[in-house]
């Protein structure tokens, strides 16, 4: 059974939100919670058929008494013209845009040495440039004059992102973009914040990582203070808080939703090696060698 929002019913009645990547995983949970709170939600992603199916499923859950609605609008966020068309369609249909949730993105796992420039560029293009495109267009076409709230979904890349360096670099860029926009757009009454989820388990995330999925999620458990991955509903509640008037004095912030994971171990294993340059010679190095010597009596 779907979890129910802790927020007040009707909190987002008459509001209009765009949620990119709104049909799957974290984006789906965000869209569903917004709908539950009475919002009109435009879900957007590249794959029209999947988006349509998600919208139909979500529509069925909206009670007849609710003013909420869900509209699927396909858009490749990498493409500026498609983003312009998306924003203009939303304004034509609903006449306003209160919230933009930049959740659309994607990556693949690969050691950096095996990443092609094409693969690198594709990930940066979606996650960083796509977010830029959506922020800029929604601001110019609506929020500049009317205010609004933008939430950028980033990642746990605070210790670097070994194995997914492309998305780490892109999301760190989005984190910084969040701060720049929070300042630049304050004069329009636009709040801009980021949410940085830790390891979040969803059926779509499992599918995306293919055979690696079960391994990745199981392996995350020991390095997670909570001793379990999070679920999308635990991210959507943070997003709804930041969109709500309860966060009216919060802008330029990044809220980690990771149960402290980013303060704890890295999940990246470094095998034993002897490739590191030796420390400068001297009595400290001698003492260190003695300490590390398996035969040491220390
Ligand atoms: N989700 C993943 N890639 C996307 C893209 N290029 N446009 C919109 N949503 C996406």
PDB file of C-alpha atoms and ligand atoms in Angstrom:
ATOM      1  CA  UNK A   1       0.000   0.000   0.000  1.00  0.00           C
ATOM      2  CA  UNK A   2       1.266   3.497  -0.818  1.00  0.00           C
ATOM      3  CA  UNK A   3       2.383   5.545   2.151  1.00  0.00           C
ATOM      4  CA  UNK A   4       0.388   8.671   2.930  1.00  0.00           C
ATOM      5  CA  UNK A   5       1.916  12.104   3.154  1.00  0.00           C
ATOM      6  CA  UNK A   6       2.476  13.520   6.633  1.00  0.00           C
ATOM      7  CA  UNK A   7       1.608  16.957   5.268  1.00  0.00           C
ATOM      8  CA  UNK A   8      -1.783  18.645   5.481  1.00  0.00           C
ATOM      9  CA  UNK A   9      -4.320  17.524   2.867  1.00  0.00           C
ATOM     10  CA  UNK A  10      -4.869  20.300   0.335  1.00  0.00           C
ATOM     11  CA  UNK A  11      -1.490  21.912   1.117  1.00  0.00           C
ATOM     12  CA  UNK A  12      -0.738  22.268  -2.601  1.00  0.00           C
ATOM     13  CA  UNK A  13      -4.277  22.778  -3.969  1.00  0.00           C
ATOM     14  CA  UNK A  14      -4.222  25.018  -7.091  1.00  0.00           C
ATOM     15  CA  UNK A  15      -0.417  24.771  -7.338  1.00  0.00           C
ATOM     16  CA  UNK A  16       1.325  23.594 -10.497  1.00  0.00           C
ATOM     17  CA  UNK A  17       4.541  21.587 -10.476  1.00  0.00           C
ATOM     18  CA  UNK A  18       6.853  20.249 -13.145  1.00  0.00           C
ATOM     19  CA  UNK A  19       8.718  17.124 -12.049  1.00  0.00           C
ATOM     20  CA  UNK A  20      11.320  15.936 -14.540  1.00  0.00           C
ATOM     21  CA  UNK A  21      11.893  12.212 -14.428  1.00  0.00           C
ATOM     22  CA  UNK A  22       8.510  12.220 -12.686  1.00  0.00           C
ATOM     23  CA  UNK A  23       7.353   8.809 -13.863  1.00  0.00           C
ATOM     24  CA  UNK A  24       9.852   6.562 -12.100  1.00  0.00           C
ATOM     25  CA  UNK A  25      11.737   6.055  -8.836  1.00  0.00           C
ATOM     26  CA  UNK A  26      12.269   9.149  -6.693  1.00  0.00           C
ATOM     27  CA  UNK A  27      10.486  11.359  -9.233  1.00  0.00           C
ATOM     28  CA  UNK A  28       7.403   9.140  -9.121  1.00  0.00           C
ATOM     29  CA  UNK A  29       7.284   9.303  -5.325  1.00  0.00           C
ATOM     30  CA  UNK A  30       7.594  13.105  -5.454  1.00  0.00           C
ATOM     31  CA  UNK A  31       4.827  13.354  -8.047  1.00  0.00           C
ATOM     32  CA  UNK A  32       2.556  11.039  -6.057  1.00  0.00           C
ATOM     33  CA  UNK A  33       3.010  12.966  -2.826  1.00  0.00           C
ATOM     34  CA  UNK A  34       2.383  16.285  -4.599  1.00  0.00           C
ATOM     35  CA  UNK A  35      -0.780  14.822  -6.113  1.00  0.00           C
ATOM     36  CA  UNK A  36      -1.917  13.566  -2.745  1.00  0.00           C
ATOM     37  CA  UNK A  37      -1.534  17.136  -1.472  1.00  0.00           C
ATOM     38  CA  UNK A  38      -3.770  18.486  -4.241  1.00  0.00           C
ATOM     39  CA  UNK A  39      -1.117  19.727  -6.711  1.00  0.00           C
ATOM     40  CA  UNK A  40      -1.403  19.723 -10.492  1.00  0.00           C
ATOM     41  CA  UNK A  41       1.674  17.787 -11.554  1.00  0.00           C
ATOM     42  CA  UNK A  42       3.299  17.710 -14.964  1.00  0.00           C
ATOM     43  CA  UNK A  43       5.550  14.688 -15.216  1.00  0.00           C
ATOM     44  CA  UNK A  44       8.190  14.783 -17.871  1.00  0.00           C
ATOM     45  CA  UNK A  45      10.794  12.424 -19.265  1.00  0.00           C
ATOM     46  CA  UNK A  46      12.015  11.260 -22.621  1.00  0.00           C
ATOM     47  CA  UNK A  47      10.040   8.034 -22.885  1.00  0.00           C
ATOM     48  CA  UNK A  48       6.456   8.949 -23.835  1.00  0.00           C
ATOM     49  CA  UNK A  49       4.952   5.471 -23.403  1.00  0.00           C
ATOM     50  CA  UNK A  50       6.356   4.911 -19.917  1.00  0.00           C
ATOM     51  CA  UNK A  51       5.341   8.415 -18.931  1.00  0.00           C
ATOM     52  CA  UNK A  52       1.791   7.864 -20.193  1.00  0.00           C
ATOM     53  CA  UNK A  53       1.492   4.609 -18.269  1.00  0.00           C
ATOM     54  CA  UNK A  54       2.793   6.243 -15.071  1.00  0.00           C
ATOM     55  CA  UNK A  55       0.331   9.130 -15.472  1.00  0.00           C
ATOM     56  CA  UNK A  56      -2.589   6.734 -15.944  1.00  0.00           C
ATOM     57  CA  UNK A  57      -1.595   4.811 -12.853  1.00  0.00           C
ATOM     58  CA  UNK A  58      -1.301   8.030 -10.823  1.00  0.00           C
ATOM     59  CA  UNK A  59      -4.648   9.363 -12.118  1.00  0.00           C
ATOM     60  CA  UNK A  60      -6.410   6.278 -10.815  1.00  0.00           C
ATOM     61  CA  UNK A  61      -5.230   7.080  -7.297  1.00  0.00           C
ATOM     62  CA  UNK A  62      -6.597  10.654  -7.306  1.00  0.00           C
ATOM     63  CA  UNK A  63      -9.906  10.781  -5.397  1.00  0.00           C
ATOM     64  CA  UNK A  64     -12.809  12.389  -7.362  1.00  0.00           C
ATOM     65  CA  UNK A  65     -13.042  15.161  -4.747  1.00  0.00           C
ATOM     66  CA  UNK A  66      -9.400  16.233  -5.278  1.00  0.00           C
ATOM     67  CA  UNK A  67      -8.452  19.164  -7.528  1.00  0.00           C
ATOM     68  CA  UNK A  68      -5.164  17.390  -8.345  1.00  0.00           C
ATOM     69  CA  UNK A  69      -4.285  16.345 -11.880  1.00  0.00           C
ATOM     70  CA  UNK A  70      -1.369  14.691 -13.585  1.00  0.00           C
ATOM     71  CA  UNK A  71      -0.245  15.493 -17.114  1.00  0.00           C
ATOM     72  CA  UNK A  72       2.495  13.569 -18.920  1.00  0.00           C
ATOM     73  CA  UNK A  73       4.568  15.737 -21.265  1.00  0.00           C
ATOM     74  CA  UNK A  74       7.571  14.123 -22.960  1.00  0.00           C
ATOM     75  CA  UNK A  75      10.719  16.245 -23.109  1.00  0.00           C
ATOM     76  CA  UNK A  76      14.420  15.682 -23.533  1.00  0.00           C
ATOM     77  CA  UNK A  77      15.831  18.123 -21.006  1.00  0.00           C
ATOM     78  CA  UNK A  78      19.152  18.212 -22.896  1.00  0.00           C
ATOM     79  CA  UNK A  79      17.384  19.993 -25.723  1.00  0.00           C
ATOM     80  CA  UNK A  80      16.712  23.696 -25.134  1.00  0.00           C
ATOM     81  CA  UNK A  81      13.885  23.873 -27.684  1.00  0.00           C
ATOM     82  CA  UNK A  82      12.111  20.892 -26.125  1.00  0.00           C
ATOM     83  CA  UNK A  83      12.389  22.485 -22.684  1.00  0.00           C
ATOM     84  CA  UNK A  84      10.943  25.743 -24.062  1.00  0.00           C
ATOM     85  CA  UNK A  85       8.070  23.793 -25.615  1.00  0.00           C
ATOM     86  CA  UNK A  86       7.459  21.955 -22.309  1.00  0.00           C
ATOM     87  CA  UNK A  87       7.283  25.154 -20.282  1.00  0.00           C
ATOM     88  CA  UNK A  88       5.072  26.862 -22.827  1.00  0.00           C
ATOM     89  CA  UNK A  89       2.676  23.851 -22.887  1.00  0.00           C
ATOM     90  CA  UNK A  90       2.430  23.883 -19.093  1.00  0.00           C
ATOM     91  CA  UNK A  91       1.662  27.601 -19.067  1.00  0.00           C
ATOM     92  CA  UNK A  92      -0.924  27.148 -21.812  1.00  0.00           C
ATOM     93  CA  UNK A  93      -2.659  24.340 -19.918  1.00  0.00           C
ATOM     94  CA  UNK A  94      -2.422  25.589 -16.333  1.00  0.00           C
ATOM     95  CA  UNK A  95      -1.518  29.296 -16.592  1.00  0.00           C
ATOM     96  CA  UNK A  96       1.160  29.127 -13.874  1.00  0.00           C
ATOM     97  CA  UNK A  97       4.212  27.175 -12.610  1.00  0.00           C
ATOM     98  CA  UNK A  98       4.748  27.225  -8.859  1.00  0.00           C
ATOM     99  CA  UNK A  99       7.284  24.434  -8.488  1.00  0.00           C
ATOM    100  CA  UNK A 100      10.064  22.952 -10.581  1.00  0.00           C
ATOM    101  CA  UNK A 101      11.634  19.722  -9.364  1.00  0.00           C
ATOM    102  CA  UNK A 102      14.718  18.865 -11.398  1.00  0.00           C
ATOM    103  CA  UNK A 103      14.909  15.154 -10.816  1.00  0.00           C
ATOM    104  CA  UNK A 104      15.475  13.924 -14.382  1.00  0.00           C
ATOM    105  CA  UNK A 105      18.909  12.467 -14.834  1.00  0.00           C
ATOM    106  CA  UNK A 106      20.817   9.318 -15.256  1.00  0.00           C
ATOM    107  CA  UNK A 107      24.191   7.659 -15.185  1.00  0.00           C
ATOM    108  CA  UNK A 108      25.941   4.344 -15.605  1.00  0.00           C
ATOM    109  CA  UNK A 109      28.644   2.777 -13.492  1.00  0.00           C
ATOM    110  CA  UNK A 110      32.135   2.738 -14.974  1.00  0.00           C
ATOM    111  CA  UNK A 111      35.691   3.272 -13.818  1.00  0.00           C
ATOM    112  CA  UNK A 112      36.770   6.640 -15.222  1.00  0.00           C
ATOM    113  CA  UNK A 113      39.598   5.129 -17.287  1.00  0.00           C
ATOM    114  CA  UNK A 114      37.015   3.145 -19.263  1.00  0.00           C
ATOM    115  CA  UNK A 115      34.584   6.042 -19.736  1.00  0.00           C
ATOM    116  CA  UNK A 116      34.335   7.382 -23.257  1.00  0.00           C
ATOM    117  CA  UNK A 117      34.150  11.130 -23.761  1.00  0.00           C
ATOM    118  CA  UNK A 118      30.756  10.498 -25.363  1.00  0.00           C
ATOM    119  CA  UNK A 119      29.475   8.730 -22.229  1.00  0.00           C
ATOM    120  CA  UNK A 120      30.908  11.429 -19.977  1.00  0.00           C
ATOM    121  CA  UNK A 121      29.340  14.206 -22.056  1.00  0.00           C
ATOM    122  CA  UNK A 122      25.958  12.465 -22.165  1.00  0.00           C
ATOM    123  CA  UNK A 123      25.774  12.242 -18.365  1.00  0.00           C
ATOM    124  CA  UNK A 124      26.947  15.824 -17.843  1.00  0.00           C
ATOM    125  CA  UNK A 125      24.554  16.986 -20.549  1.00  0.00           C
ATOM    126  CA  UNK A 126      21.524  15.415 -18.887  1.00  0.00           C
ATOM    127  CA  UNK A 127      22.292  16.080 -15.240  1.00  0.00           C
ATOM    128  CA  UNK A 128      23.955  19.492 -15.382  1.00  0.00           C
ATOM    129  CA  UNK A 129      22.938  21.089 -18.665  1.00  0.00           C
ATOM    130  CA  UNK A 130      19.414  19.643 -18.476  1.00  0.00           C
ATOM    131  CA  UNK A 131      18.921  21.169 -15.035  1.00  0.00           C
ATOM    132  CA  UNK A 132      20.280  24.496 -16.283  1.00  0.00           C
ATOM    133  CA  UNK A 133      17.872  24.425 -19.253  1.00  0.00           C
ATOM    134  CA  UNK A 134      14.842  23.757 -17.043  1.00  0.00           C
ATOM    135  CA  UNK A 135      15.759  26.331 -14.376  1.00  0.00           C
ATOM    136  CA  UNK A 136      16.451  29.041 -16.934  1.00  0.00           C
ATOM    137  CA  UNK A 137      13.295  28.494 -18.961  1.00  0.00           C
ATOM    138  CA  UNK A 138      10.915  28.192 -16.014  1.00  0.00           C
ATOM    139  CA  UNK A 139      12.453  31.322 -14.501  1.00  0.00           C
ATOM    140  CA  UNK A 140      12.322  33.422 -17.692  1.00  0.00           C
ATOM    141  CA  UNK A 141       8.838  32.308 -18.709  1.00  0.00           C
ATOM    142  CA  UNK A 142       7.163  32.464 -15.282  1.00  0.00           C
ATOM    143  CA  UNK A 143       9.049  32.642 -11.994  1.00  0.00           C
ATOM    144  CA  UNK A 144      10.906  35.875 -12.730  1.00  0.00           C
ATOM    145  CA  UNK A 145       7.596  37.749 -12.545  1.00  0.00           C
ATOM    146  CA  UNK A 146       5.659  35.515 -10.157  1.00  0.00           C
ATOM    147  CA  UNK A 147       8.130  33.765  -7.859  1.00  0.00           C
ATOM    148  CA  UNK A 148       8.236  30.048  -7.212  1.00  0.00           C
ATOM    149  CA  UNK A 149      10.311  27.250  -5.771  1.00  0.00           C
ATOM    150  CA  UNK A 150      12.966  25.128  -7.480  1.00  0.00           C
ATOM    151  CA  UNK A 151      14.353  21.890  -6.047  1.00  0.00           C
ATOM    152  CA  UNK A 152      17.346  20.203  -7.624  1.00  0.00           C
ATOM    153  CA  UNK A 153      17.810  16.518  -6.834  1.00  0.00           C
ATOM    154  CA  UNK A 154      21.513  15.731  -6.635  1.00  0.00           C
ATOM    155  CA  UNK A 155      23.445  12.797  -5.116  1.00  0.00           C
ATOM    156  CA  UNK A 156      25.790  11.661  -2.373  1.00  0.00           C
ATOM    157  CA  UNK A 157      28.957  12.850  -4.109  1.00  0.00           C
ATOM    158  CA  UNK A 158      30.495  14.624  -1.108  1.00  0.00           C
ATOM    159  CA  UNK A 159      33.497  12.297  -0.996  1.00  0.00           C
ATOM    160  CA  UNK A 160      33.849  12.250  -4.790  1.00  0.00           C
ATOM    161  CA  UNK A 161      31.910   9.608  -6.675  1.00  0.00           C
ATOM    162  CA  UNK A 162      34.347   6.828  -7.598  1.00  0.00           C
ATOM    163  CA  UNK A 163      32.764   4.503 -10.165  1.00  0.00           C
ATOM    164  CA  UNK A 164      30.418   7.258 -11.353  1.00  0.00           C
ATOM    165  CA  UNK A 165      32.731  10.254 -11.714  1.00  0.00           C
ATOM    166  CA  UNK A 166      30.642  11.802 -14.470  1.00  0.00           C
ATOM    167  CA  UNK A 167      27.526  12.118 -12.379  1.00  0.00           C
ATOM    168  CA  UNK A 168      29.547  13.188  -9.325  1.00  0.00           C
ATOM    169  CA  UNK A 169      31.026  16.084 -11.299  1.00  0.00           C
ATOM    170  CA  UNK A 170      27.653  17.002 -12.798  1.00  0.00           C
ATOM    171  CA  UNK A 171      25.770  16.869  -9.476  1.00  0.00           C
ATOM    172  CA  UNK A 172      28.470  18.894  -7.717  1.00  0.00           C
ATOM    173  CA  UNK A 173      27.922  21.423 -10.515  1.00  0.00           C
ATOM    174  CA  UNK A 174      24.184  21.413  -9.827  1.00  0.00           C
ATOM    175  CA  UNK A 175      24.858  21.920  -6.108  1.00  0.00           C
ATOM    176  CA  UNK A 176      26.828  25.049  -6.944  1.00  0.00           C
ATOM    177  CA  UNK A 177      24.261  26.188  -9.510  1.00  0.00           C
ATOM    178  CA  UNK A 178      21.630  25.911  -6.766  1.00  0.00           C
ATOM    179  CA  UNK A 179      23.541  28.408  -4.640  1.00  0.00           C
ATOM    180  CA  UNK A 180      24.146  30.829  -7.526  1.00  0.00           C
ATOM    181  CA  UNK A 181      20.496  30.837  -8.540  1.00  0.00           C
ATOM    182  CA  UNK A 182      19.308  31.217  -4.932  1.00  0.00           C
ATOM    183  CA  UNK A 183      21.178  34.516  -4.833  1.00  0.00           C
ATOM    184  CA  UNK A 184      20.506  35.723  -8.373  1.00  0.00           C
ATOM    185  CA  UNK A 185      16.789  34.994  -8.251  1.00  0.00           C
ATOM    186  CA  UNK A 186      16.057  36.118  -4.696  1.00  0.00           C
ATOM    187  CA  UNK A 187      14.773  39.428  -6.071  1.00  0.00           C
ATOM    188  CA  UNK A 188      12.003  37.493  -7.833  1.00  0.00           C
ATOM    189  CA  UNK A 189      11.003  35.684  -4.659  1.00  0.00           C
ATOM    190  CA  UNK A 190      12.295  32.411  -6.049  1.00  0.00           C
ATOM    191  CA  UNK A 191      13.719  29.938  -3.552  1.00  0.00           C
ATOM    192  CA  UNK A 192      16.204  27.417  -4.920  1.00  0.00           C
ATOM    193  CA  UNK A 193      17.339  24.405  -2.892  1.00  0.00           C
ATOM    194  CA  UNK A 194      18.879  20.987  -3.480  1.00  0.00           C
ATOM    195  CA  UNK A 195      18.117  17.585  -2.004  1.00  0.00           C
ATOM    196  CA  UNK A 196      20.944  15.053  -1.884  1.00  0.00           C
ATOM    197  CA  UNK A 197      19.669  11.506  -1.389  1.00  0.00           C
ATOM    198  CA  UNK A 198      21.914   8.714  -0.155  1.00  0.00           C
ATOM    199  CA  UNK A 199      21.404   5.167  -1.390  1.00  0.00           C
ATOM    200  CA  UNK A 200      17.738   4.962  -2.321  1.00  0.00           C
ATOM    201  CA  UNK A 201      16.211   1.654  -3.285  1.00  0.00           C
ATOM    202  CA  UNK A 202      13.498   1.564  -5.909  1.00  0.00           C
ATOM    203  CA  UNK A 203      12.370  -0.959  -8.471  1.00  0.00           C
ATOM    204  CA  UNK A 204      13.449   1.402 -11.269  1.00  0.00           C
ATOM    205  CA  UNK A 205      16.904   1.902  -9.741  1.00  0.00           C
ATOM    206  CA  UNK A 206      17.307  -1.886  -9.596  1.00  0.00           C
ATOM    207  CA  UNK A 207      16.352  -2.144 -13.272  1.00  0.00           C
ATOM    208  CA  UNK A 208      18.720   0.698 -14.253  1.00  0.00           C
ATOM    209  CA  UNK A 209      21.738  -0.936 -12.653  1.00  0.00           C
ATOM    210  CA  UNK A 210      20.802  -4.293 -14.247  1.00  0.00           C
ATOM    211  CA  UNK A 211      22.795  -7.268 -12.828  1.00  0.00           C
ATOM    212  CA  UNK A 212      24.784  -4.902 -10.583  1.00  0.00           C
ATOM    213  CA  UNK A 213      21.624  -3.730  -8.768  1.00  0.00           C
ATOM    214  CA  UNK A 214      21.269  -6.399  -6.064  1.00  0.00           C
ATOM    215  CA  UNK A 215      25.026  -6.245  -5.356  1.00  0.00           C
ATOM    216  CA  UNK A 216      25.062  -2.436  -5.138  1.00  0.00           C
ATOM    217  CA  UNK A 217      22.107  -2.236  -2.766  1.00  0.00           C
ATOM    218  CA  UNK A 218      23.233  -5.125  -0.540  1.00  0.00           C
ATOM    219  CA  UNK A 219      26.784  -3.749  -0.415  1.00  0.00           C
ATOM    220  CA  UNK A 220      25.497  -0.343   0.714  1.00  0.00           C
ATOM    221  CA  UNK A 221      24.031  -1.734   3.941  1.00  0.00           C
ATOM    222  CA  UNK A 222      27.204  -1.978   6.070  1.00  0.00           C
ATOM    223  CA  UNK A 223      28.272   1.557   5.085  1.00  0.00           C
ATOM    224  CA  UNK A 224      24.873   3.014   5.919  1.00  0.00           C
ATOM    225  CA  UNK A 225      24.325   4.254   9.483  1.00  0.00           C
ATOM    226  CA  UNK A 226      20.656   3.277   9.086  1.00  0.00           C
ATOM    227  CA  UNK A 227      21.680  -0.285   8.025  1.00  0.00           C
ATOM    228  CA  UNK A 228      19.212  -0.122   5.175  1.00  0.00           C
ATOM    229  CA  UNK A 229      18.820   1.873   1.973  1.00  0.00           C
ATOM    230  CA  UNK A 230      16.259   4.656   1.921  1.00  0.00           C
ATOM    231  CA  UNK A 231      13.113   4.525  -0.190  1.00  0.00           C
ATOM    232  CA  UNK A 232      11.800   7.207  -2.579  1.00  0.00           C
ATOM    233  CA  UNK A 233       9.024   8.218  -0.180  1.00  0.00           C
ATOM    234  CA  UNK A 234      11.713   9.321   2.304  1.00  0.00           C
ATOM    235  CA  UNK A 235      13.053  11.737  -0.301  1.00  0.00           C
ATOM    236  CA  UNK A 236       9.684  13.038  -1.456  1.00  0.00           C
ATOM    237  CA  UNK A 237       8.734  14.159   2.060  1.00  0.00           C
ATOM    238  CA  UNK A 238      11.910  16.295   2.180  1.00  0.00           C
ATOM    239  CA  UNK A 239      11.054  17.767  -1.216  1.00  0.00           C
ATOM    240  CA  UNK A 240       7.483  18.562  -0.133  1.00  0.00           C
ATOM    241  CA  UNK A 241       8.817  20.266   2.984  1.00  0.00           C
ATOM    242  CA  UNK A 242      11.176  22.458   0.944  1.00  0.00           C
ATOM    243  CA  UNK A 243       8.372  23.309  -1.511  1.00  0.00           C
ATOM    244  CA  UNK A 244       5.998  24.208   1.313  1.00  0.00           C
ATOM    245  CA  UNK A 245       5.575  27.507   3.198  1.00  0.00           C
ATOM    246  CA  UNK A 246       7.264  25.760   6.155  1.00  0.00           C
ATOM    247  CA  UNK A 247      10.515  26.370   4.251  1.00  0.00           C
ATOM    248  CA  UNK A 248       9.776  30.012   3.393  1.00  0.00           C
ATOM    249  CA  UNK A 249      13.139  31.183   4.808  1.00  0.00           C
ATOM    250  CA  UNK A 250      15.213  28.374   3.259  1.00  0.00           C
ATOM    251  CA  UNK A 251      17.087  29.040   0.029  1.00  0.00           C
ATOM    252  CA  UNK A 252      20.483  28.050  -1.305  1.00  0.00           C
ATOM    253  CA  UNK A 253      20.484  25.033   1.007  1.00  0.00           C
ATOM    254  CA  UNK A 254      21.279  21.421   0.253  1.00  0.00           C
ATOM    255  CA  UNK A 255      19.372  18.957   2.392  1.00  0.00           C
ATOM    256  CA  UNK A 256      21.051  15.565   2.645  1.00  0.00           C
ATOM    257  CA  UNK A 257      18.543  12.747   2.905  1.00  0.00           C
ATOM    258  CA  UNK A 258      21.020   9.988   3.613  1.00  0.00           C
ATOM    259  CA  UNK A 259      20.712   9.042   7.312  1.00  0.00           C
ATOM    260  CA  UNK A 260      24.270  10.327   7.813  1.00  0.00           C
ATOM    261  CA  UNK A 261      25.771   8.079   5.119  1.00  0.00           C
ATOM    262  CA  UNK A 262      27.900  10.865   3.649  1.00  0.00           C
ATOM    263  CA  UNK A 263      29.555  11.367   7.057  1.00  0.00           C
ATOM    264  CA  UNK A 264      30.421   7.680   7.331  1.00  0.00           C
ATOM    265  CA  UNK A 265      32.430   5.172   5.267  1.00  0.00           C
ATOM    266  CA  UNK A 266      32.923   5.376   1.530  1.00  0.00           C
ATOM    267  CA  UNK A 267      31.472   2.374  -0.277  1.00  0.00           C
ATOM    268  CA  UNK A 268      34.492   2.281  -2.603  1.00  0.00           C
ATOM    269  CA  UNK A 269      36.921  -0.503  -1.722  1.00  0.00           C
ATOM    270  CA  UNK A 270      40.626   0.213  -2.169  1.00  0.00           C
ATOM    271  CA  UNK A 271      42.499  -3.090  -2.518  1.00  0.00           C
ATOM    272  CA  UNK A 272      45.919  -3.476  -0.856  1.00  0.00           C
ATOM    273  CA  UNK A 273      48.684  -2.080  -3.062  1.00  0.00           C
ATOM    274  CA  UNK A 274      52.252  -0.896  -2.853  1.00  0.00           C
ATOM    275  CA  UNK A 275      52.042   1.793  -5.531  1.00  0.00           C
ATOM    276  CA  UNK A 276      52.046   4.764  -3.164  1.00  0.00           C
ATOM    277  CA  UNK A 277      55.202   6.930  -3.081  1.00  0.00           C
ATOM    278  CA  UNK A 278      57.251   6.192   0.001  1.00  0.00           C
ATOM    279  CA  UNK A 279      57.318   8.761   2.842  1.00  0.00           C
ATOM    280  CA  UNK A 280      60.525  10.832   3.272  1.00  0.00           C
ATOM    281  CA  UNK A 281      63.342   8.936   4.908  1.00  0.00           C
ATOM    282  CA  UNK A 282      64.001   9.522   8.566  1.00  0.00           C
ATOM    283  CA  UNK A 283      63.295   8.195  12.009  1.00  0.00           C
ATOM    284  CA  UNK A 284      59.524   8.525  11.608  1.00  0.00           C
ATOM    285  CA  UNK A 285      59.530   6.356   8.483  1.00  0.00           C
ATOM    286  CA  UNK A 286      61.783   3.832  10.242  1.00  0.00           C
ATOM    287  CA  UNK A 287      59.373   3.704  13.189  1.00  0.00           C
ATOM    288  CA  UNK A 288      56.373   3.405  10.878  1.00  0.00           C
ATOM    289  CA  UNK A 289      57.989   0.500   9.005  1.00  0.00           C
ATOM    290  CA  UNK A 290      58.638  -1.209  12.293  1.00  0.00           C
ATOM    291  CA  UNK A 291      54.984  -0.686  13.322  1.00  0.00           C
ATOM    292  CA  UNK A 292      53.645  -2.064  10.046  1.00  0.00           C
ATOM    293  CA  UNK A 293      56.075  -4.988   9.873  1.00  0.00           C
ATOM    294  CA  UNK A 294      54.058  -8.210  10.397  1.00  0.00           C
ATOM    295  CA  UNK A 295      56.855  -9.421  12.669  1.00  0.00           C
ATOM    296  CA  UNK A 296      56.764  -6.220  14.722  1.00  0.00           C
ATOM    297  CA  UNK A 297      56.776  -6.691  18.442  1.00  0.00           C
ATOM    298  CA  UNK A 298      55.074  -3.319  18.967  1.00  0.00           C
TER     299      UNK A 298
HETATM  300  N1  LIG B   1      15.797  11.365 -17.689  1.00  0.00           N
HETATM  301  C1  LIG B   1      16.978  10.832 -18.057  1.00  0.00           C
HETATM  302  N2  LIG B   1      17.476  11.453 -19.134  1.00  0.00           N
HETATM  303  C2  LIG B   1      16.562  12.423 -19.470  1.00  0.00           C
HETATM  304  C3  LIG B   1      16.503  13.395 -20.476  1.00  0.00           C
HETATM  305  N3  LIG B   1      17.472  13.543 -21.361  1.00  0.00           N
HETATM  306  N4  LIG B   1      15.427  14.200 -20.505  1.00  0.00           N
HETATM  307  C4  LIG B   1      14.472  14.070 -19.586  1.00  0.00           C
HETATM  308  N5  LIG B   1      14.471  13.187 -18.608  1.00  0.00           N
HETATM  309  C5  LIG B   1      15.510  12.366 -18.546  1.00  0.00           C
END
